[in-house]
Amino acid sequence: MTDPEMDIPSLESATEEDPLFKNFSVFLLSLIVGFLVYWLVFRKKKDVMVIKDVPIQPPTSVRETSFIEKMKRTNKSIVVFYGSQTGTAEEFANRLSKDAQRYGMKGMAADPEEYDMSELSRLTEIEDSLVIFCMATYGEGEPTDNAQDFSVWLQETSVSLEGVNFAVFALGNKTYEHYNAMGKFVDRRLAELGGRRIFDLGLGDDDANLEEDFVSWREQFWPAVCEHFGVEATGEDCSIRQYKLVVHSDVNMSEVYMGELYRLKSFKNQKPPFDSKNPFLAPVTMNRKLNKGGTRHLMHLELDISDSKIRYESGDHVAVYPINEASIVNKIGEILGVDLDTVISLNNLDEESNKKHPFPCPTTYRTALTHYLDITNPPRTNVLYELAQYATDPKDQEKMRKMASSSSEGKALYQAWVLESQRNVLAVLEDMPSVRPPADHLCELLPRLQARYYSIASSAMMLPNSVHICAVVVEYKTKTGRINRGVATNWLKNKVVMDNGHKSTVPMYVRKSQFRLPFKASSPVVMIGPGTGIAPFIGFIQERAWLKQQGREVGETVLYYGCHHRSEDFLYQEELEGYERSGVLTQLNVAFSRDQERKVYVQHLMKRNKEHLWKLINADGAHVYVCGDARNMARDVQNVFCEIAEELGGLTHTQAVDYIKRLMTKGRYSQDVWS
């Protein structure tokens, strides 16, 4: 190979030989220097211009992880941590931190995910300090997403919490097996580590009246706190604003949030990973009605995730972010006499707070009421109390204050006039014409609009680039004669594949679940899912079919499904019957509850097949899955399994109940239920 150095004469020798080379060398050096100057100056200018094309973001400060140092710096003695999945626990935490001001104390609400929770033992460094936990339970006794790390730390730590004052309010639902498991765990564990419980654990039941449970607990909690710390229990009620309004008259609209949840322009410039703060805009590729008749609308949607890098497994949940109905938003704007397209920011009066705004700002009133705020659920008592100050009619003011009170008469009135009548904030404003709050205060008071979760009705093994949803559209008439519509299902119903030449999209992400098929495909499975409870089992069956196609040994696959009429709402009938013919489904048991005079449900069919079910569970090691209504169906199904265990297993009732609970503990009896 030729030596490259032999082919290029040195610059020095060329200069000595010919003056032409001297001129050439100067030219060459000038050219090189000129190129370097161009590259260093103009190339960098070009890079800067590209950055300028991106809307300017406010500088992101390093988030402080020491809640102790923050409390010391801001002279606060009470911290309220929340484990929240749907926003309710966070809302309660904010109310408690506000309450502290009414008793001459200063409090802060805090997300445990944002702080170093191992600092709990340092609370003794702050005089008369108190930590409160508002803890919701998710799924089968699991912590909420933002409390998972805290839960693990609390379980494993041996730190001493001696001298740490604490109280816990738990949020749960009695229809679930593990009622308020997280709140009970936190309360018990804090005491085991030496913490001082200054008030009894509060248990909130969302199946009954969670708001009343919280108000009743809170009513007794604060006097106990005042007694413990020797503070006078004045508890004077007054309106305390948390945010101040800023109206932007001259603003670049490219820097205004138009529905994005966290990062500005995240819907236009989609970047993975996609999660609760950064949902993927999945194109809708199919939206079809599943039922052939009846008054209900049951739908099947397919979302394309091929460009998202999102991965899911059968049994996972898809979270979708809906928007409120435009007609409701417009009516609120009309009643309040506000220009909905005004660009605003609501800035936290506490500059030290990690939560700078109640929702992404700057934005418009229209965007806030459409994308960010819950305007369709009945308002809680604290919202009524705050709105009462704007009533010009004394009767309206008295009524709202009474409903917000903790008196038995007030609780009964709130239950009847707000909850049972299903009045949302628009209905309240319509039925109390003298109540006209400023739009910014209403926006401050309303809770955030939450994502809706659906069991995925497909298998990633068969359909890796598509997520399917099966849902029933919610619509009903209230006692006041109004028609209330489910926010998410009605929004999804109208998601056509193409809308004015553009693809319809749904902001979504996937949340992992513990609802999983057995590791061994040869293990038998028994699935019970009436109505839209069939959703995850469509994914399970698809996965078993795929495994069978790959030549894997697949165990018995038994389905118990229920609907009203064979001719009306037998969902996925063709698919299920096809899987039965191919042998993927070894048993398809369908209960048509209203096709005969006496109603027949899935539990009746289970009793008929009790011998086969007992053999599968007791002898063959089958895994049982239940999906659907928690209040009645799931409980009835569990009772049937207990009866079968008693009759065919020779167990007492107590032994049968323990037997089913052991199956749950081993992961062989799983539930994906809702109330």
XYZ file of C-alpha atoms in Angstrom:
675
model
C 0.000 0.000 0.000
C 1.406 3.425 -0.919
C 2.576 5.601 1.958
C 0.384 8.718 1.797
C 3.178 10.923 3.145
C 5.282 10.227 -0.032
C 2.638 11.761 -2.324
C 2.318 15.163 -0.601
C 5.379 17.489 -0.695
C 6.017 19.605 2.379
C 4.930 23.220 2.291
C 8.438 24.375 3.125
C 10.095 22.667 0.082
C 7.428 24.001 -2.259
C 8.049 27.535 -1.071
C 11.760 27.316 -1.728
C 11.297 25.890 -5.219
C 8.736 28.334 -6.728
C 7.224 31.693 -5.674
C 3.977 30.484 -7.224
C 3.723 28.035 -4.373
C 4.131 30.903 -1.921
C 1.084 32.698 -3.320
C -0.787 29.423 -3.475
C 0.035 28.627 0.147
C -1.246 32.013 1.300
C -4.436 31.444 -0.676
C -4.807 27.951 0.755
C -4.290 29.144 4.327
C -6.789 31.966 3.787
C -9.305 29.482 2.430
C -8.849 27.184 5.440
C -9.092 30.027 7.936
C -12.140 31.408 6.127
C -13.842 28.024 6.236
C -13.113 27.664 9.970
C -14.520 31.134 10.667
C -17.648 30.316 8.647
C -18.100 27.005 10.437
C -17.600 28.476 13.913
C -19.753 31.569 13.414
C -22.442 30.862 10.843
C -22.947 27.195 11.649
C -23.564 28.068 15.317
C -25.924 30.870 14.315
C -27.927 28.358 12.343
C -28.163 26.088 15.384
C -29.416 28.960 17.524
C -32.087 29.821 14.950
C -33.428 26.257 15.081
C -33.791 26.536 18.859
C -35.618 29.851 18.443
C -38.262 28.090 16.376
C -39.306 26.243 19.570
C -41.587 28.298 21.865
C -39.633 29.679 24.804
C -40.249 27.691 27.969
C -39.956 29.110 31.459
C -36.685 28.044 33.098
C -36.986 24.795 34.991
C -35.580 25.018 38.486
C -34.119 22.042 40.285
C -36.946 20.662 42.376
C -36.276 20.569 46.088
C -36.587 17.074 47.540
C -36.325 18.011 51.215
C -39.765 18.784 52.591
C -38.185 19.407 56.014
C -35.970 22.222 54.709
C -38.904 23.697 52.801
C -41.092 23.621 55.926
C -38.378 25.319 57.955
C -37.790 27.974 55.338
C -41.507 28.759 54.916
C -42.304 28.486 58.630
C -44.764 25.607 58.182
C -45.454 22.960 60.773
C -47.997 20.730 58.977
C -47.408 18.684 55.841
C -50.197 16.718 54.135
C -49.008 13.957 51.804
C -51.418 12.368 49.342
C -51.535 9.094 47.464
C -53.938 9.924 44.667
C -54.999 8.152 41.470
C -58.037 10.187 40.432
C -57.283 13.477 42.197
C -59.645 13.113 45.172
C -56.954 12.416 47.779
C -54.953 15.360 46.440
C -58.054 17.545 46.717
C -58.614 16.452 50.344
C -54.940 17.149 51.125
C -55.255 20.668 49.740
C -58.372 21.261 51.843
C -56.597 20.116 55.014
C -53.567 22.309 54.312
C -55.923 25.272 53.844
C -57.723 24.355 57.080
C -54.476 24.773 59.011
C -54.547 28.514 58.331
C -57.954 28.756 59.987
C -56.389 27.444 63.203
C -53.400 29.747 63.190
C -51.081 27.107 61.741
C -49.398 26.840 58.359
C -49.583 23.727 56.210
C -48.537 22.452 52.800
C -49.898 19.674 50.583
C -47.192 17.470 49.072
C -46.776 14.631 46.609
C -44.647 11.844 48.186
C -43.207 11.116 44.746
C -41.510 14.526 44.748
C -39.830 14.339 48.165
C -37.358 12.253 50.117
C -39.747 10.416 52.432
C -36.896 9.022 54.536
C -36.862 12.481 56.142
C -40.046 11.735 58.100
C -37.947 11.120 61.214
C -36.636 14.708 60.973
C -40.091 16.178 61.612
C -39.123 16.307 65.283
C -36.757 19.141 64.325
C -39.847 21.330 63.761
C -41.742 22.350 66.878
C -45.383 21.213 67.099
C -45.140 19.514 63.694
C -47.665 17.117 62.209
C -47.742 14.891 59.135
C -51.105 13.904 57.647
C -51.566 11.252 54.967
C -54.561 11.149 52.606
C -54.096 7.720 51.035
C -56.256 6.184 48.320
C -56.193 2.475 47.537
C -55.978 1.408 43.914
C -56.966 -1.944 42.395
C -56.487 -4.963 44.610
C -55.110 -3.188 47.677
C -52.262 -1.522 45.775
C -50.777 1.945 46.266
C -51.553 4.686 43.778
C -48.930 5.389 41.127
C -47.455 8.365 42.992
C -47.224 6.458 46.309
C -45.531 3.263 45.112
C -41.984 4.226 46.078
C -43.162 5.536 49.448
C -45.048 2.288 50.079
C -41.935 0.205 49.376
C -39.784 2.429 51.607
C -42.320 2.342 54.456
C -42.517 -1.442 54.267
C -38.750 -1.954 54.305
C -37.506 0.835 56.592
C -36.554 0.392 60.217
C -36.121 4.118 60.917
C -37.452 5.343 64.257
C -40.377 7.767 64.036
C -40.512 8.340 67.789
C -41.875 11.815 68.483
C -43.400 12.187 65.003
C -47.075 13.196 65.183
C -49.269 11.724 62.467
C -52.833 11.147 61.289
C -54.233 9.241 58.303
C -57.396 9.531 56.232
C -57.958 6.593 53.889
C -59.971 6.654 50.665
C -61.469 3.409 49.395
C -64.562 1.520 48.350
C -66.262 -1.192 50.396
C -67.238 -3.176 47.326
C -63.562 -4.084 46.857
C -61.897 -6.975 48.628
C -59.052 -4.867 50.054
C -61.052 -1.945 51.410
C -58.777 0.999 52.273
C -55.750 -1.295 52.386
C -53.200 1.470 51.735
C -54.556 3.855 54.383
C -54.676 1.060 56.946
C -51.133 -0.011 56.046
C -49.707 3.516 56.379
C -51.518 4.096 59.686
C -50.341 0.777 61.137
C -46.765 1.068 59.882
C -46.246 4.626 61.159
C -47.349 3.464 64.617
C -45.097 0.379 64.454
C -42.122 2.653 63.728
C -42.848 4.666 66.858
C -44.962 7.492 65.445
C -47.572 9.155 67.682
C -51.113 8.862 66.288
C -52.926 12.019 67.363
C -56.283 11.063 65.831
C -57.977 7.866 64.742
C -57.649 6.552 61.207
C -60.407 7.950 58.979
C -62.089 5.539 56.554
C -63.752 7.033 53.486
C -66.118 4.852 51.450
C -66.689 5.950 47.857
C -69.440 3.365 47.476
C -71.515 5.328 49.996
C -70.624 9.007 50.508
C -66.894 9.713 50.523
C -67.409 13.461 50.931
C -69.550 12.994 54.052
C -67.005 10.566 55.516
C -64.220 13.104 54.998
C -66.213 16.062 56.372
C -67.228 14.067 59.467
C -63.636 12.959 60.136
C -62.293 16.470 59.534
C -64.886 17.969 61.880
C -63.499 15.905 64.771
C -59.876 15.905 63.607
C -59.098 19.607 63.980
C -60.355 19.966 67.577
C -58.149 16.978 68.461
C -55.158 18.674 66.791
C -55.838 21.922 68.644
C -56.117 20.064 71.955
C -52.877 18.161 71.299
C -50.875 21.284 70.505
C -52.667 23.582 72.939
C -54.050 25.800 70.184
C -57.338 27.649 70.528
C -59.891 25.921 68.298
C -61.387 29.003 66.697
C -61.719 27.431 63.262
C -63.174 30.581 61.781
C -64.562 29.871 58.335
C -63.303 32.241 55.688
C -62.545 32.133 51.992
C -58.857 31.565 51.358
C -57.662 32.034 47.807
C -54.705 29.922 46.761
C -54.106 31.453 43.332
C -54.122 34.951 41.871
C -55.467 35.787 38.419
C -53.215 37.220 35.727
C -54.872 38.260 32.445
C -52.582 38.264 29.410
C -53.678 40.956 26.975
C -50.635 40.728 24.689
C -49.363 37.187 24.421
C -47.883 35.001 21.713
C -50.470 32.237 21.224
C -47.677 29.782 20.462
C -46.809 30.008 24.158
C -50.347 29.307 25.370
C -51.413 25.814 26.486
C -54.221 24.423 24.341
C -54.870 21.123 26.106
C -51.361 19.766 26.650
C -50.983 18.186 30.060
C -47.405 19.067 30.899
C -45.036 20.077 28.090
C -46.078 22.945 25.825
C -46.646 21.818 22.217
C -46.311 18.157 23.259
C -49.300 17.295 21.051
C -47.611 18.813 17.992
C -44.122 17.494 18.748
C -44.725 14.002 20.107
C -41.750 12.457 21.883
C -41.626 9.144 23.782
C -41.786 7.841 26.428
C -45.524 8.297 26.735
C -47.116 8.318 30.175
C -49.646 10.168 32.331
C -47.908 13.518 31.780
C -47.092 12.910 28.133
C -49.914 10.958 26.438
C -49.643 9.676 22.880
C -52.130 10.934 20.295
C -53.269 7.578 18.946
C -55.163 7.662 15.639
C -58.577 5.973 15.694
C -58.613 3.219 13.066
C -62.019 1.742 13.912
C -65.126 2.768 15.860
C -68.072 0.422 15.531
C -71.245 -0.270 17.452
C -71.153 -3.738 18.986
C -74.784 -4.302 19.927
C -77.439 -5.060 17.329
C -80.362 -3.599 19.269
C -81.589 -2.180 22.561
C -81.424 1.373 23.884
C -77.761 1.319 24.904
C -74.735 2.000 22.712
C -71.851 -0.427 23.202
C -68.767 0.339 21.155
C -65.491 -1.118 20.000
C -62.606 1.275 19.258
C -59.192 0.519 17.832
C -56.239 2.856 18.428
C -53.062 2.770 16.340
C -49.903 2.828 18.514
C -47.427 1.812 15.790
C -45.419 5.067 16.007
C -45.339 5.303 19.798
C -42.962 2.589 21.054
C -45.735 1.778 23.548
C -45.750 -1.836 24.694
C -48.581 -3.572 26.499
C -49.644 -6.983 27.757
C -53.032 -8.644 27.912
C -54.817 -7.416 31.034
C -53.262 -3.940 31.037
C -55.377 -0.770 31.098
C -55.451 2.003 28.550
C -55.882 5.500 29.990
C -57.567 8.091 27.782
C -57.852 11.839 28.392
C -61.335 13.014 27.356
C -62.598 16.564 26.910
C -65.800 18.146 28.193
C -68.811 18.786 26.017
C -68.577 22.175 24.261
C -72.229 23.024 25.004
C -71.652 22.758 28.784
C -68.509 24.900 28.561
C -70.345 27.551 26.524
C -73.269 27.655 28.968
C -70.916 28.202 31.932
C -69.266 31.015 30.010
C -72.645 32.617 29.242
C -73.858 32.389 32.853
C -70.646 33.922 34.214
C -70.551 36.547 31.490
C -66.925 35.838 30.641
C -65.055 35.822 27.337
C -63.938 32.207 27.217
C -61.057 33.031 24.879
C -59.368 35.349 27.400
C -55.801 34.161 28.034
C -55.133 33.769 31.754
C -52.754 32.351 34.314
C -53.620 31.341 37.858
C -50.400 31.754 39.846
C -49.892 30.218 43.278
C -49.749 32.849 46.023
C -47.254 30.600 47.796
C -44.176 31.141 45.664
C -42.384 28.277 47.440
C -44.990 25.730 46.351
C -43.978 23.101 43.807
C -47.451 23.450 42.291
C -47.254 26.805 40.517
C -50.674 26.570 38.823
C -53.832 24.458 39.304
C -53.582 23.469 35.617
C -51.176 24.298 32.749
C -50.834 28.080 32.319
C -51.076 30.362 30.462
C -54.240 29.104 28.828
C -57.765 30.292 28.055
C -60.897 29.880 30.119
C -62.273 27.775 27.266
C -59.300 25.409 27.288
C -59.337 25.139 31.087
C -63.047 24.268 31.188
C -62.737 21.924 28.196
C -59.505 20.040 28.872
C -58.404 20.580 32.460
C -61.378 20.875 34.829
C -64.072 18.446 35.949
C -67.351 20.261 35.256
C -69.714 17.273 35.120
C -69.382 15.603 38.527
C -71.353 16.919 41.522
C -69.305 19.625 43.302
C -67.955 18.828 46.767
C -69.027 20.733 49.870
C -65.945 22.966 49.953
C -66.820 24.252 46.462
C -70.368 25.085 47.598
C -69.030 26.882 50.658
C -66.684 29.050 48.582
C -69.378 29.817 45.977
C -71.889 30.828 48.663
C -70.097 34.155 49.243
C -71.117 35.269 45.741
C -74.857 34.663 46.265
C -76.820 37.928 46.237
C -79.979 36.164 47.408
C -79.708 35.420 51.172
C -81.772 32.231 50.687
C -79.316 30.864 48.138
C -76.393 31.727 50.402
C -77.996 30.095 53.426
C -78.810 26.937 51.461
C -75.274 26.582 50.107
C -73.689 27.225 53.502
C -75.994 24.654 55.075
C -75.060 22.004 52.478
C -71.380 22.740 53.154
C -71.791 22.360 56.909
C -71.223 19.251 58.992
C -74.699 19.356 60.553
C -76.963 16.345 59.996
C -79.504 18.589 58.290
C -76.834 20.022 56.001
C -75.480 16.567 55.113
C -78.988 15.344 54.260
C -79.615 18.395 52.086
C -76.311 17.925 50.233
C -77.078 14.244 49.717
C -80.529 14.963 48.268
C -80.018 18.235 46.391
C -76.544 17.597 44.960
C -75.678 13.879 44.964
C -79.004 12.142 44.430
C -80.113 14.804 41.955
C -76.752 14.538 40.154
C -76.323 18.307 39.893
C -73.029 19.363 38.350
C -71.626 22.875 38.679
C -73.645 24.111 35.675
C -76.867 22.796 37.213
C -75.999 24.492 40.520
C -75.466 27.827 38.752
C -78.684 27.394 36.751
C -80.768 26.535 39.818
C -79.258 29.297 41.949
C -79.385 32.323 39.639
C -78.033 34.717 42.275
C -74.735 32.796 42.530
C -72.347 34.317 40.009
C -68.718 33.744 41.032
C -65.735 35.168 39.147
C -64.667 32.676 36.490
C -61.124 32.498 37.849
C -62.289 31.513 41.346
C -64.549 28.818 39.916
C -61.610 27.478 37.901
C -59.492 27.446 41.052
C -62.118 25.469 42.970
C -62.989 22.788 40.428
C -60.979 19.532 40.517
C -58.881 18.386 37.566
C -60.481 16.347 34.808
C -59.025 12.862 35.169
C -58.039 10.166 32.712
C -60.484 7.302 32.238
C -59.184 3.729 32.371
C -60.397 0.821 30.261
C -59.319 -2.814 30.238
C -57.543 -3.419 26.946
C -59.598 -5.698 24.685
C -56.730 -7.034 22.588
C -53.489 -9.009 22.812
C -50.121 -7.492 21.942
C -48.924 -10.897 20.777
C -51.534 -10.876 18.026
C -51.899 -7.092 17.607
C -48.701 -5.361 18.795
C -49.526 -2.048 17.090
C -53.139 -1.703 18.141
C -54.984 -1.143 21.424
C -58.692 -1.998 21.541
C -61.360 -0.530 23.822
C -64.780 -1.978 24.631
C -67.133 0.423 26.447
C -70.782 1.318 27.001
C -71.874 4.912 26.428
C -73.185 6.446 29.666
C -76.318 8.578 29.392
C -79.170 8.982 31.880
C -81.886 11.369 33.056
C -81.483 12.955 36.491
C -84.197 13.723 39.035
C -84.196 17.315 37.802
C -85.046 16.157 34.272
C -81.602 16.924 32.858
C -79.728 14.512 30.625
C -76.284 13.679 32.004
C -73.748 12.126 29.669
C -70.551 10.313 30.538
C -67.631 12.574 29.584
C -65.308 9.943 28.122
C -67.729 7.488 26.534
C -69.742 10.156 24.689
C -66.512 11.786 23.520
C -65.198 8.411 22.310
C -68.517 7.595 20.645
C -68.074 10.595 18.350
C -64.488 9.754 17.431
C -64.852 8.844 13.747
C -61.821 7.570 11.849
C -61.581 10.690 9.671
C -62.869 14.083 10.809
C -62.932 16.808 8.117
C -60.029 15.205 6.306
C -57.974 14.717 9.468
C -57.361 11.540 11.452
C -59.205 11.510 14.785
C -56.837 10.955 17.681
C -57.160 10.011 21.336
C -54.592 11.109 23.973
C -53.665 7.878 25.733
C -51.048 5.858 27.572
C -50.890 2.314 28.955
C -50.958 1.558 32.673
C -49.587 -1.801 33.764
C -51.849 -4.206 35.621
C -51.490 -7.308 37.783
C -54.331 -8.947 35.825
C -52.176 -11.477 33.986
C -52.531 -14.842 32.298
C -50.608 -17.669 34.030
C -46.938 -17.972 33.123
C -47.516 -21.528 31.912
C -49.797 -21.591 28.880
C -50.748 -25.170 29.801
C -52.497 -23.950 32.974
C -56.306 -23.904 32.637
C -58.073 -20.541 32.921
C -61.645 -19.714 33.943
C -62.855 -16.259 32.910
C -66.055 -14.645 34.186
C -67.026 -11.316 32.597
C -70.588 -10.166 31.879
C -71.246 -7.104 29.698
C -68.189 -4.977 28.964
C -66.368 -7.133 31.523
C -65.598 -9.274 28.461
C -62.933 -6.719 27.407
C -59.727 -8.164 28.925
C -60.844 -11.692 28.078
C -60.910 -10.888 24.367
C -57.201 -10.136 24.810
C -56.674 -13.310 26.854
C -58.407 -15.472 24.229
C -56.447 -13.842 21.389
C -53.231 -14.578 23.264
C -54.164 -18.219 23.862
C -55.048 -18.514 20.156
C -51.675 -17.049 19.155
C -49.818 -19.409 21.496
C -51.708 -22.350 20.026
C -50.741 -21.219 16.512
C -47.094 -21.252 17.627
C -47.467 -24.897 18.572
C -47.560 -24.315 22.330
C -49.571 -26.567 24.619
C -52.529 -24.488 25.836
C -54.684 -25.532 28.778
C -58.459 -25.431 29.016
C -59.869 -21.967 28.332
C -63.346 -21.507 29.825
C -65.462 -18.373 29.503
C -68.613 -17.371 31.373
C -70.215 -14.370 29.703
C -73.529 -12.626 30.285
C -75.738 -10.120 28.469
C -79.424 -9.155 28.213
C -80.504 -10.726 24.903
C -78.812 -13.008 22.367
C -80.210 -10.945 19.502
C -79.255 -7.541 20.941
C -76.085 -7.331 23.008
C -74.120 -10.553 22.642
C -70.806 -8.714 22.266
C -68.145 -10.207 19.993
C -70.519 -13.081 19.205
C -68.905 -14.042 15.883
C -65.384 -13.917 17.306
C -66.233 -15.952 20.401
C -68.159 -18.611 18.513
C -65.275 -18.814 16.033
C -62.797 -19.404 18.865
C -65.097 -22.096 20.262
C -65.242 -23.870 16.894
C -61.459 -23.757 16.538
C -60.969 -25.216 20.012
C -59.262 -22.162 21.502
C -62.281 -21.726 23.767
C -62.969 -25.123 25.285
C -66.197 -23.856 26.839
C -68.331 -20.816 25.955
C -71.058 -20.365 28.561
C -73.394 -17.426 27.885
C -76.182 -16.266 30.212
C -78.921 -14.282 28.445
C -80.512 -12.705 31.489
C -83.714 -11.428 29.831
C -84.421 -14.012 27.123
C -86.746 -15.904 29.465
C -89.206 -15.071 32.223
C -86.757 -15.811 35.016
C -83.444 -13.944 34.857
C -80.339 -16.053 34.385
C -76.886 -14.732 35.281
C -73.346 -16.120 34.996
C -73.439 -17.403 38.572
C -76.429 -19.639 37.688
C -74.437 -21.231 34.857
C -71.492 -21.704 37.205
C -73.679 -23.649 39.630
C -74.812 -25.920 36.791
C -71.176 -26.690 35.953
C -69.964 -26.899 39.541
C -68.286 -30.322 39.197
C -66.216 -29.188 36.235
C -65.280 -25.905 37.912
C -64.221 -27.640 41.121
C -62.048 -30.103 39.188
C -60.369 -27.252 37.280
C -59.651 -25.242 40.417
C -58.901 -27.909 42.995
C -57.275 -30.632 40.893
C -55.951 -28.949 37.760
C -54.607 -25.711 39.242
C -56.759 -23.403 37.128
C -56.473 -19.615 37.370
C -59.733 -17.703 37.860
C -60.364 -14.215 36.460
C -63.355 -11.988 37.210
C -64.042 -8.701 35.437
C -66.994 -6.317 35.729
C -69.286 -4.947 38.414
C -67.775 -5.097 41.905
C -70.904 -4.311 43.889
C -73.031 -7.306 42.864
C -71.598 -9.577 40.195
C -68.059 -10.044 41.579
C -69.395 -10.654 45.084
C -72.014 -13.135 43.845
C -69.424 -15.014 41.780
C -67.115 -15.303 44.778
C -70.015 -16.598 46.896
C -70.733 -19.276 44.277
C -67.120 -20.448 44.396
C -67.389 -20.641 48.193
C -70.595 -22.684 47.915
C -68.914 -25.060 45.452
C -65.932 -25.459 47.788
C -68.304 -26.241 50.678
C -70.427 -28.725 48.744
C -67.797 -30.557 46.692
C -64.738 -29.930 48.858
C -66.418 -30.800 52.142
C -65.336 -27.497 53.692
C -67.094 -25.392 56.276
C -68.128 -21.892 55.215
C -65.134 -20.358 57.013
C -62.771 -22.862 55.415
C -64.279 -22.186 51.977
C -63.790 -18.430 52.372
C -60.178 -19.013 53.449
C -59.682 -21.348 50.489
C -60.717 -18.637 47.995
C -58.592 -16.053 49.803
C -55.580 -18.356 49.542
C -56.184 -18.585 45.799
C -56.134 -14.777 45.705
C -52.899 -14.640 47.673
C -51.293 -17.140 45.290
C -52.419 -15.089 42.289
C -54.836 -17.755 41.102
C -58.000 -15.690 41.689
C -57.728 -12.233 40.123
C -60.287 -9.455 39.807
C -60.489 -6.410 37.535
C -63.658 -4.810 38.854
C -65.298 -1.409 39.209
C -68.251 -0.015 41.134
